PDB file of C-alpha atoms in Angstrom:
ATOM      1  CA  MET A   1      11.287 173.406-158.845  1.00 69.00           C
ATOM      2  CA  PHE A   2      13.068 170.245-157.828  1.00 69.00           C
ATOM      3  CA  ALA A   3      10.243 167.972-158.614  1.00 68.00           C
ATOM      4  CA  ASN A   4       9.831 169.489-162.186  1.00 72.00           C
ATOM      5  CA  TYR A   5      13.683 169.345-162.666  1.00 78.00           C
ATOM      6  CA  LEU A   6      13.537 165.682-161.636  1.00 74.00           C
ATOM      7  CA  ILE A   7      10.840 165.186-164.328  1.00 72.00           C
ATOM      8  CA  GLY A   8      12.867 167.139-166.935  1.00 76.00           C
ATOM      9  CA  LEU A   9      15.969 165.225-166.147  1.00 78.00           C
ATOM     10  CA  ARG A  10      14.580 161.739-166.217  1.00 71.00           C
ATOM     11  CA  GLU A  11      12.410 162.231-169.242  1.00 72.00           C
ATOM     12  CA  GLY A  12      14.917 164.282-171.062  1.00 77.00           C
ATOM     13  CA  LEU A  13      17.590 161.724-170.504  1.00 76.00           C
ATOM     14  CA  GLU A  14      15.608 158.950-172.059  1.00 73.00           C
ATOM     15  CA  ALA A  15      15.216 161.140-175.180  1.00 76.00           C
ATOM     16  CA  SER A  16      18.932 162.083-175.165  1.00 79.00           C
ATOM     17  CA  LEU A  17      20.011 158.443-174.769  1.00 75.00           C
ATOM     18  CA  VAL A  18      17.804 157.556-177.715  1.00 74.00           C
ATOM     19  CA  VAL A  19      19.370 160.366-179.926  1.00 79.00           C
ATOM     20  CA  CYS A  20      22.896 159.441-178.796  1.00 78.00           C
ATOM     21  CA  ILE A  21      22.395 155.694-179.637  1.00 74.00           C
ATOM     22  CA  LEU A  22      20.907 156.689-183.177  1.00 76.00           C
ATOM     23  CA  ILE A  23      23.460 159.010-184.186  1.00 79.00           C
ATOM     24  CA  ALA A  24      26.457 156.814-182.781  1.00 77.00           C
ATOM     25  CA  TYR A  25      25.181 153.885-184.661  1.00 74.00           C
ATOM     26  CA  LEU A  26      25.144 155.717-187.977  1.00 78.00           C
ATOM     27  CA  VAL A  27      28.511 157.202-187.516  1.00 78.00           C
ATOM     28  CA  LYS A  28      30.043 153.830-186.434  1.00 73.00           C
ATOM     29  CA  THR A  29      28.475 152.038-189.306  1.00 75.00           C
ATOM     30  CA  GLY A  30      29.791 154.775-191.910  1.00 77.00           C
ATOM     31  CA  ARG A  31      26.356 156.262-192.594  1.00 76.00           C
ATOM     32  CA  LYS A  32      26.927 159.894-191.556  1.00 79.00           C
ATOM     33  CA  ASP A  33      25.000 161.021-194.751  1.00 78.00           C
ATOM     34  CA  ARG A  34      21.720 159.553-193.081  1.00 78.00           C
ATOM     35  CA  LEU A  35      22.265 161.820-189.976  1.00 80.00           C
ATOM     36  CA  GLY A  36      20.029 164.565-191.719  1.00 84.00           C
ATOM     37  CA  PRO A  37      16.661 162.566-191.470  1.00 83.00           C
ATOM     38  CA  VAL A  38      17.559 161.515-187.991  1.00 81.00           C
ATOM     39  CA  TRP A  39      17.766 165.407-186.879  1.00 86.00           C
ATOM     40  CA  ILE A  40      14.594 166.243-188.870  1.00 89.00           C
ATOM     41  CA  GLY A  41      12.569 163.522-186.972  1.00 86.00           C
ATOM     42  CA  VAL A  42      14.142 164.714-183.704  1.00 85.00           C
ATOM     43  CA  GLY A  43      13.511 168.373-184.339  1.00 87.00           C
ATOM     44  CA  SER A  44      10.061 167.555-185.516  1.00 90.00           C
ATOM     45  CA  ALA A  45       9.378 165.505-182.274  1.00 86.00           C
ATOM     46  CA  VAL A  46      10.509 168.605-180.256  1.00 85.00           C
ATOM     47  CA  ALA A  47       8.378 170.980-182.035  1.00 89.00           C
ATOM     48  CA  VAL A  48       5.334 168.746-181.718  1.00 88.00           C
ATOM     49  CA  SER A  49       5.856 168.447-178.002  1.00 83.00           C
ATOM     50  CA  MET A  50       6.207 172.062-177.306  1.00 83.00           C
ATOM     51  CA  ALA A  51       3.165 172.755-179.422  1.00 87.00           C
ATOM     52  CA  PHE A  52       1.137 170.286-177.392  1.00 83.00           C
ATOM     53  CA  GLY A  53       2.287 171.930-174.348  1.00 77.00           C
ATOM     54  CA  ALA A  54       1.207 175.268-175.722  1.00 78.00           C
ATOM     55  CA  VAL A  55      -2.295 174.037-176.581  1.00 80.00           C
ATOM     56  CA  LEU A  56      -2.641 172.661-173.153  1.00 76.00           C
ATOM     57  CA  GLN A  57      -1.859 175.840-171.510  1.00 70.00           C
ATOM     58  CA  PHE A  58      -3.394 178.410-173.461  1.00 75.00           C
ATOM     59  CA  GLY A  59      -6.394 176.066-174.668  1.00 72.00           C
ATOM     60  CA  SER A  60      -7.234 175.674-170.968  1.00 67.00           C
ATOM     61  CA  ASN A  61      -7.431 179.217-170.149  1.00 66.00           C
ATOM     62  CA  ARG A  62     -10.393 179.731-172.428  1.00 70.00           C
ATOM     63  CA  LEU A  63     -12.478 177.345-170.548  1.00 71.00           C
ATOM     64  CA  SER A  64     -14.926 177.867-167.539  1.00 76.00           C
ATOM     65  CA  PHE A  65     -13.788 177.102-164.074  1.00 74.00           C
ATOM     66  CA  GLU A  66     -15.648 173.652-163.971  1.00 81.00           C
ATOM     67  CA  ALA A  67     -14.158 172.752-167.308  1.00 81.00           C
ATOM     68  CA  GLN A  68     -10.766 173.660-166.319  1.00 78.00           C
ATOM     69  CA  GLU A  69     -10.917 171.598-163.413  1.00 81.00           C
ATOM     70  CA  ALA A  70     -12.320 168.584-165.125  1.00 85.00           C
ATOM     71  CA  LEU A  71      -9.503 168.913-167.897  1.00 80.00           C
ATOM     72  CA  GLY A  72      -6.916 169.398-165.285  1.00 78.00           C
ATOM     73  CA  GLY A  73      -8.065 166.439-163.332  1.00 82.00           C
ATOM     74  CA  SER A  74      -8.453 164.150-166.321  1.00 86.00           C
ATOM     75  CA  LEU A  75      -5.027 164.837-167.823  1.00 81.00           C
ATOM     76  CA  SER A  76      -3.290 164.526-164.458  1.00 81.00           C
ATOM     77  CA  ILE A  77      -4.701 161.026-164.206  1.00 87.00           C
ATOM     78  CA  LEU A  78      -3.705 160.352-167.742  1.00 84.00           C
ATOM     79  CA  ALA A  79      -0.118 161.674-167.154  1.00 80.00           C
ATOM     80  CA  VAL A  80       0.257 159.533-164.035  1.00 85.00           C
ATOM     81  CA  GLY A  81      -0.715 156.499-165.931  1.00 86.00           C
ATOM     82  CA  LEU A  82       1.663 157.159-168.924  1.00 78.00           C
ATOM     83  CA  VAL A  83       4.472 158.014-166.397  1.00 79.00           C
ATOM     84  CA  THR A  84       3.862 154.900-164.549  1.00 86.00           C
ATOM     85  CA  TRP A  85       3.910 152.666-167.494  1.00 83.00           C
ATOM     86  CA  MET A  86       7.148 154.514-168.695  1.00 75.00           C
ATOM     87  CA  VAL A  87       9.131 154.006-165.371  1.00 80.00           C
ATOM     88  CA  PHE A  88       8.131 150.216-165.421  1.00 83.00           C
ATOM     89  CA  TRP A  89       8.907 150.018-169.207  1.00 76.00           C
ATOM     90  CA  MET A  90      12.395 151.772-168.809  1.00 72.00           C
ATOM     91  CA  LYS A  91      13.332 149.503-165.804  1.00 73.00           C
ATOM     92  CA  ARG A  92      12.671 146.364-167.858  1.00 72.00           C
ATOM     93  CA  THR A  93      14.248 147.545-171.125  1.00 66.00           C
ATOM     94  CA  ALA A  94      17.144 149.675-170.052  1.00 61.00           C
ATOM     95  CA  ARG A  95      19.590 146.914-170.363  1.00 63.00           C
ATOM     96  CA  HIS A  96      18.321 146.078-173.939  1.00 66.00           C
ATOM     97  CA  LEU A  97      17.510 149.719-175.161  1.00 64.00           C
ATOM     98  CA  LYS A  98      20.513 149.898-177.402  1.00 64.00           C
ATOM     99  CA  SER A  99      20.082 146.636-179.411  1.00 72.00           C
ATOM    100  CA  GLU A 100      16.304 147.332-179.738  1.00 66.00           C
ATOM    101  CA  LEU A 101      16.891 150.872-181.528  1.00 68.00           C
ATOM    102  CA  HIS A 102      19.765 149.431-183.672  1.00 69.00           C
ATOM    103  CA  GLY A 103      17.245 146.853-185.019  1.00 75.00           C
ATOM    104  CA  LYS A 104      14.613 149.559-185.659  1.00 71.00           C
ATOM    105  CA  LEU A 105      17.225 151.871-187.326  1.00 72.00           C
ATOM    106  CA  ASP A 106      18.509 148.986-189.536  1.00 74.00           C
ATOM    107  CA  ALA A 107      14.753 148.478-190.776  1.00 77.00           C
ATOM    108  CA  ALA A 108      14.288 151.923-191.252  1.00 73.00           C
ATOM    109  CA  LEU A 109      17.567 152.497-193.295  1.00 72.00           C
ATOM    110  CA  ALA A 110      16.416 149.665-195.520  1.00 75.00           C
ATOM    111  CA  MET A 111      13.169 151.195-196.221  1.00 74.00           C
ATOM    112  CA  GLY A 112      14.435 154.639-197.175  1.00 73.00           C
ATOM    113  CA  THR A 113      14.454 158.351-195.781  1.00 75.00           C
ATOM    114  CA  VAL A 114      11.014 158.737-194.817  1.00 79.00           C
ATOM    115  CA  ALA A 115      11.115 155.635-192.652  1.00 77.00           C
ATOM    116  CA  LEU A 116      14.328 157.109-190.896  1.00 73.00           C
ATOM    117  CA  VAL A 117      12.637 160.246-190.163  1.00 80.00           C
ATOM    118  CA  VAL A 118       9.562 158.468-188.780  1.00 81.00           C
ATOM    119  CA  THR A 119      11.658 156.257-186.606  1.00 76.00           C
ATOM    120  CA  SER A 120      13.543 159.066-185.036  1.00 78.00           C
ATOM    121  CA  PHE A 121      10.373 161.139-184.512  1.00 83.00           C
ATOM    122  CA  LEU A 122       8.499 158.267-182.883  1.00 77.00           C
ATOM    123  CA  ALA A 123      11.473 157.402-180.731  1.00 72.00           C
ATOM    124  CA  VAL A 124      11.848 160.875-179.182  1.00 78.00           C
ATOM    125  CA  GLY A 125       8.265 161.959-179.723  1.00 78.00           C
ATOM    126  CA  ARG A 126       6.841 159.522-177.205  1.00 73.00           C
ATOM    127  CA  GLU A 127       9.039 160.787-174.464  1.00 73.00           C
ATOM    128  CA  GLY A 128       8.556 164.384-175.535  1.00 78.00           C
ATOM    129  CA  LEU A 129       4.764 164.231-175.451  1.00 78.00           C
ATOM    130  CA  GLU A 130       4.760 162.481-172.011  1.00 74.00           C
ATOM    131  CA  THR A 131       7.112 165.055-170.705  1.00 76.00           C
ATOM    132  CA  ALA A 132       5.006 167.982-171.836  1.00 79.00           C
ATOM    133  CA  LEU A 133       1.790 166.471-170.364  1.00 79.00           C
ATOM    134  CA  PHE A 134       3.385 165.673-166.936  1.00 74.00           C
ATOM    135  CA  ILE A 135       5.121 169.027-166.708  1.00 75.00           C
ATOM    136  CA  TRP A 136       2.113 170.647-167.479  1.00 76.00           C
ATOM    137  CA  THR A 137       0.101 168.816-164.887  1.00 75.00           C
ATOM    138  CA  ALA A 138       2.839 169.458-162.205  1.00 68.00           C
ATOM    139  CA  VAL A 139       2.690 173.063-162.977  1.00 69.00           C
ATOM    140  CA  GLN A 140      -0.871 173.398-162.536  1.00 69.00           C
ATOM    141  CA  ALA A 141      -0.645 171.302-159.361  1.00 64.00           C
ATOM    142  CA  THR A 142       1.966 173.480-157.672  1.00 61.00           C
ATOM    143  CA  GLY A 143       0.643 176.737-158.809  1.00 60.00           C
ATOM    144  CA  ASP A 144       3.960 178.375-158.283  1.00 59.00           C
ATOM    145  CA  GLY A 145       4.239 180.688-161.237  1.00 58.00           C
ATOM    146  CA  TRP A 146       7.194 180.239-163.340  1.00 67.00           C
ATOM    147  CA  ASN A 147       9.483 178.229-160.981  1.00 70.00           C
ATOM    148  CA  PRO A 148       8.229 174.775-161.849  1.00 71.00           C
ATOM    149  CA  LEU A 149       8.800 175.637-165.668  1.00 75.00           C
ATOM    150  CA  VAL A 150      12.140 176.903-164.733  1.00 81.00           C
ATOM    151  CA  GLY A 151      13.045 173.577-162.917  1.00 79.00           C
ATOM    152  CA  ALA A 152      11.894 171.528-165.938  1.00 79.00           C
ATOM    153  CA  ILE A 153      13.871 173.508-168.387  1.00 83.00           C
ATOM    154  CA  LEU A 154      17.045 172.997-166.200  1.00 87.00           C
ATOM    155  CA  GLY A 155      16.261 169.403-166.141  1.00 82.00           C
ATOM    156  CA  LEU A 156      16.180 169.194-169.735  1.00 84.00           C
ATOM    157  CA  VAL A 157      19.077 171.250-170.354  1.00 87.00           C
ATOM    158  CA  THR A 158      21.147 168.970-167.830  1.00 87.00           C
ATOM    159  CA  SER A 159      19.895 165.964-169.644  1.00 82.00           C
ATOM    160  CA  ALA A 160      21.117 167.331-172.985  1.00 83.00           C
ATOM    161  CA  VAL A 161      24.456 167.991-171.563  1.00 86.00           C
ATOM    162  CA  LEU A 162      24.611 164.438-170.170  1.00 82.00           C
ATOM    163  CA  GLY A 163      23.550 162.850-173.317  1.00 78.00           C
ATOM    164  CA  TRP A 164      26.382 164.778-175.066  1.00 81.00           C
ATOM    165  CA  LEU A 165      28.930 163.477-172.424  1.00 81.00           C
ATOM    166  CA  PHE A 166      27.687 159.979-172.868  1.00 75.00           C
ATOM    167  CA  TYR A 167      27.947 160.335-176.655  1.00 72.00           C
ATOM    168  CA  ARG A 168      31.803 161.572-176.206  1.00 73.00           C
ATOM    169  CA  GLY A 169      32.387 158.725-173.692  1.00 68.00           C
ATOM    170  CA  ALA A 170      33.370 161.049-170.952  1.00 53.00           C
ATOM    171  CA  LEU A 171      30.635 159.940-168.649  1.00 56.00           C
ATOM    172  CA  LYS A 172      29.617 156.294-167.672  1.00 64.00           C
ATOM    173  CA  ILE A 173      27.026 155.450-165.062  1.00 63.00           C
ATOM    174  CA  ASN A 174      24.942 152.340-164.331  1.00 68.00           C
ATOM    175  CA  LEU A 175      21.778 153.335-166.206  1.00 63.00           C
ATOM    176  CA  ALA A 176      19.731 150.543-164.800  1.00 68.00           C
ATOM    177  CA  LYS A 177      20.314 151.841-161.268  1.00 73.00           C
ATOM    178  CA  PHE A 178      19.905 155.379-162.234  1.00 70.00           C
ATOM    179  CA  PHE A 179      16.492 154.910-163.917  1.00 71.00           C
ATOM    180  CA  THR A 180      15.351 152.515-160.973  1.00 77.00           C
ATOM    181  CA  TRP A 181      15.995 155.048-158.383  1.00 78.00           C
ATOM    182  CA  THR A 182      14.791 158.230-160.312  1.00 73.00           C
ATOM    183  CA  GLY A 183      11.976 156.209-161.362  1.00 79.00           C
ATOM    184  CA  GLY A 184      11.100 155.588-157.780  1.00 83.00           C
ATOM    185  CA  MET A 185      11.189 159.268-156.851  1.00 79.00           C
ATOM    186  CA  LEU A 186       9.072 159.922-159.904  1.00 79.00           C
ATOM    187  CA  VAL A 187       6.391 157.511-158.453  1.00 86.00           C
ATOM    188  CA  VAL A 188       6.225 159.561-155.276  1.00 85.00           C
ATOM    189  CA  VAL A 189       5.705 162.812-157.510  1.00 79.00           C
ATOM    190  CA  ALA A 190       3.205 161.105-159.628  1.00 83.00           C
ATOM    191  CA  ALA A 191       1.089 160.098-156.469  1.00 88.00           C
ATOM    192  CA  GLY A 192       1.006 163.700-155.583  1.00 84.00           C
ATOM    193  CA  VAL A 193      -0.058 164.717-159.216  1.00 82.00           C
ATOM    194  CA  LEU A 194      -2.727 162.028-158.820  1.00 88.00           C
ATOM    195  CA  ALA A 195      -4.059 163.239-155.676  1.00 89.00           C
ATOM    196  CA  TYR A 196      -4.186 166.826-157.073  1.00 83.00           C
ATOM    197  CA  GLY A 197      -6.110 165.319-160.204  1.00 86.00           C
ATOM    198  CA  VAL A 198      -8.711 163.909-158.014  1.00 92.00           C
ATOM    199  CA  HIS A 199      -9.147 167.129-156.171  1.00 90.00           C
ATOM    200  CA  ASP A 200      -9.681 168.739-159.384  1.00 88.00           C
ATOM    201  CA  LEU A 201     -12.526 166.396-160.361  1.00 92.00           C
ATOM    202  CA  GLN A 202     -14.037 166.893-157.018  1.00 92.00           C
ATOM    203  CA  GLU A 203     -14.008 170.521-157.563  1.00 89.00           C
ATOM    204  CA  ALA A 204     -15.465 169.860-161.047  1.00 88.00           C
ATOM    205  CA  GLY A 205     -18.270 167.785-159.376  1.00 89.00           C
ATOM    206  CA  TRP A 206     -17.268 164.605-161.073  1.00 91.00           C
ATOM    207  CA  ILE A 207     -16.349 162.879-157.728  1.00 92.00           C
ATOM    208  CA  PRO A 208     -18.197 163.570-154.433  1.00 92.00           C
ATOM    209  CA  GLY A 209     -16.553 164.203-151.087  1.00 91.00           C
ATOM    210  CA  LEU A 210     -15.036 167.701-151.627  1.00 89.00           C
ATOM    211  CA  ASN A 211     -15.933 168.916-148.073  1.00 90.00           C
ATOM    212  CA  GLU A 212     -15.035 165.616-146.271  1.00 92.00           C
ATOM    213  CA  LEU A 213     -11.376 166.493-145.294  1.00 91.00           C
ATOM    214  CA  ALA A 214      -9.191 163.510-143.895  1.00 92.00           C
ATOM    215  CA  PHE A 215      -7.397 165.990-141.694  1.00 90.00           C
ATOM    216  CA  ASP A 216      -6.342 169.756-141.563  1.00 90.00           C
ATOM    217  CA  ILE A 217      -2.768 170.684-140.515  1.00 90.00           C
ATOM    218  CA  SER A 218      -2.888 174.117-142.270  1.00 86.00           C
ATOM    219  CA  SER A 219      -1.967 175.770-138.729  1.00 86.00           C
ATOM    220  CA  THR A 220       1.041 173.495-138.430  1.00 88.00           C
ATOM    221  CA  ILE A 221       2.258 173.410-142.011  1.00 85.00           C
ATOM    222  CA  PRO A 222       0.918 176.818-143.727  1.00 81.00           C
ATOM    223  CA  VAL A 223       0.756 176.619-147.405  1.00 73.00           C
ATOM    224  CA  ASP A 224       2.809 180.028-147.792  1.00 70.00           C
ATOM    225  CA  SER A 225       5.522 178.743-145.501  1.00 74.00           C
ATOM    226  CA  TRP A 226       9.066 177.915-146.856  1.00 66.00           C
ATOM    227  CA  TYR A 227       8.715 174.293-145.820  1.00 73.00           C
ATOM    228  CA  GLY A 228       4.847 174.069-146.985  1.00 73.00           C
ATOM    229  CA  THR A 229       5.951 175.403-150.357  1.00 66.00           C
ATOM    230  CA  LEU A 230       8.937 172.760-150.337  1.00 67.00           C
ATOM    231  CA  LEU A 231       6.526 169.730-149.553  1.00 75.00           C
ATOM    232  CA  LYS A 232       4.041 171.076-152.176  1.00 71.00           C
ATOM    233  CA  GLY A 233       6.598 171.487-154.766  1.00 63.00           C
ATOM    234  CA  VAL A 234       8.235 168.220-154.375  1.00 64.00           C
ATOM    235  CA  PHE A 235       5.397 166.067-153.251  1.00 71.00           C
ATOM    236  CA  ASN A 236       2.395 168.028-154.032  1.00 72.00           C
ATOM    237  CA  PHE A 237       1.565 167.733-150.316  1.00 79.00           C
ATOM    238  CA  GLN A 238      -1.727 169.255-149.254  1.00 83.00           C
ATOM    239  CA  PRO A 239      -2.222 170.185-145.644  1.00 87.00           C
ATOM    240  CA  ASN A 240      -6.064 169.616-145.897  1.00 89.00           C
ATOM    241  CA  PRO A 241      -6.624 166.917-148.395  1.00 91.00           C
ATOM    242  CA  THR A 242     -10.150 165.124-148.625  1.00 93.00           C
ATOM    243  CA  VAL A 243     -10.706 161.534-147.618  1.00 94.00           C
ATOM    244  CA  VAL A 244     -10.786 160.506-151.333  1.00 94.00           C
ATOM    245  CA  GLN A 245      -7.511 162.095-151.941  1.00 93.00           C
ATOM    246  CA  VAL A 246      -5.706 160.161-149.208  1.00 93.00           C
ATOM    247  CA  VAL A 247      -7.244 157.000-150.113  1.00 95.00           C
ATOM    248  CA  ILE A 248      -6.420 157.274-153.864  1.00 95.00           C
ATOM    249  CA  TRP A 249      -2.912 158.488-153.007  1.00 93.00           C
ATOM    250  CA  LEU A 250      -2.257 155.379-150.711  1.00 94.00           C
ATOM    251  CA  MET A 251      -3.969 153.031-153.169  1.00 96.00           C
ATOM    252  CA  TYR A 252      -1.554 154.082-155.983  1.00 95.00           C
ATOM    253  CA  LEU A 253       1.608 154.852-154.011  1.00 93.00           C
ATOM    254  CA  VAL A 254       1.977 151.641-151.710  1.00 94.00           C
ATOM    255  CA  PRO A 255       1.412 148.783-154.388  1.00 95.00           C
ATOM    256  CA  THR A 256       3.401 150.919-157.115  1.00 94.00           C
ATOM    257  CA  LEU A 257       6.380 151.299-155.118  1.00 92.00           C
ATOM    258  CA  TYR A 258       6.216 147.787-154.076  1.00 93.00           C
ATOM    259  CA  PHE A 259       6.120 146.190-157.483  1.00 91.00           C
ATOM    260  CA  PHE A 260       8.516 148.739-158.747  1.00 89.00           C
ATOM    261  CA  PHE A 261      11.259 147.839-156.335  1.00 87.00           C
ATOM    262  CA  ARG A 262      10.485 144.282-155.902  1.00 85.00           C
ATOM    263  CA  LYS A 263      13.079 141.896-157.261  1.00 77.00           C
ATOM    264  CA  PRO A 264      11.889 139.445-159.639  1.00 68.00           C
ATOM    265  CA  LYS A 265      11.821 135.880-158.632  1.00 67.00           C
ATOM    266  CA  ALA A 266      13.853 133.199-160.265  1.00 57.00           C
ATOM    267  CA  THR A 267      11.479 131.286-162.664  1.00 54.00           C
ATOM    268  CA  GLY A 268      11.729 127.985-164.180  1.00 53.00           C
ATOM    269  CA  SER A 269      13.355 124.636-162.929  1.00 49.00           C
ATOM    270  CA  ALA A 270      16.199 122.494-163.851  1.00 48.00           C
ATOM    271  CA  PRO A 271      15.316 120.476-166.758  1.00 48.00           C
ATOM    272  CA  LYS A 272      14.949 116.685-166.231  1.00 48.00           C
ATOM    273  CA  PRO A 273      17.671 114.557-167.485  1.00 46.00           C
ATOM    274  CA  ALA A 274      17.227 113.205-171.046  1.00 41.00           C
ATOM    275  CA  ALA A 275      17.499 109.499-169.804  1.00 42.00           C
ATOM    276  CA  SER A 276      14.575 109.921-167.338  1.00 40.00           C
ATOM    277  CA  VAL A 277      12.383 111.386-170.106  1.00 39.00           C
ATOM    278  CA  GLU A 278      13.128 108.618-172.501  1.00 39.00           C
ATOM    279  CA  ALA A 279      12.389 106.113-169.809  1.00 39.00           C
ATOM    280  CA  LYS A 280       8.978 107.544-169.194  1.00 40.00           C
ATOM    281  CA  THR A 281       8.260 107.627-172.845  1.00 37.00           C
ATOM    282  CA  ALA A 282       9.128 104.106-173.260  1.00 38.00           C
TER     283      ALA A 282
END
């Protein structure tokens, strides 16, 4: 429940901030009459995201066991790739998100109503589709009934409230730090989803080594215990993973966290004095 709450909060807050920035810009520039197309685009993006999640859930139930495992494993890996790209992108552009959206909105306003709907749809739809895919894979990984979905919904509701508070000016936080630390936690969650996806592909027969266990501590950490459930829900921890799962988990988690938290080095050197350049030319 906590892991999916984090996913809903993290992804939902991005979408909420995008909507707040778009609406605030139109209000401040005296273009309240153009709010309708923005809300149409936002509503359409939410509807498409929900439909996508429903297709994933009900469509996969009609498949055979091997096909379900292959689909679940493939989508888990795809979700991890999208989320990894997203957390790095947001860390890099969080400081400039507002000016970037303002530029796109100005261009859309100049083109007309349809462009405004499309712009708001794409701005929110990307986050919505990523959220639907990642939550679906996380729910499949935990197998904990409705609890993961409830956690995700609570996270989305919290993000909507926070977005409204940002818009009203009642709440101010350092968004760069917020997205950095929640992004790091999401990378840990994604590593567990990746390991789960690899196990699905092993059960589908796409990857070998299903019976080669790295270790088995099921007697120490039972899956049905409260702490076993907590570890599985937050980190997708498995007490008896295969060798391939552990290797893939480490190969993803260690370098991803390193590059995510690594501080960028100062680039470039001080320019040479103009006189010395002219002297060399002469």
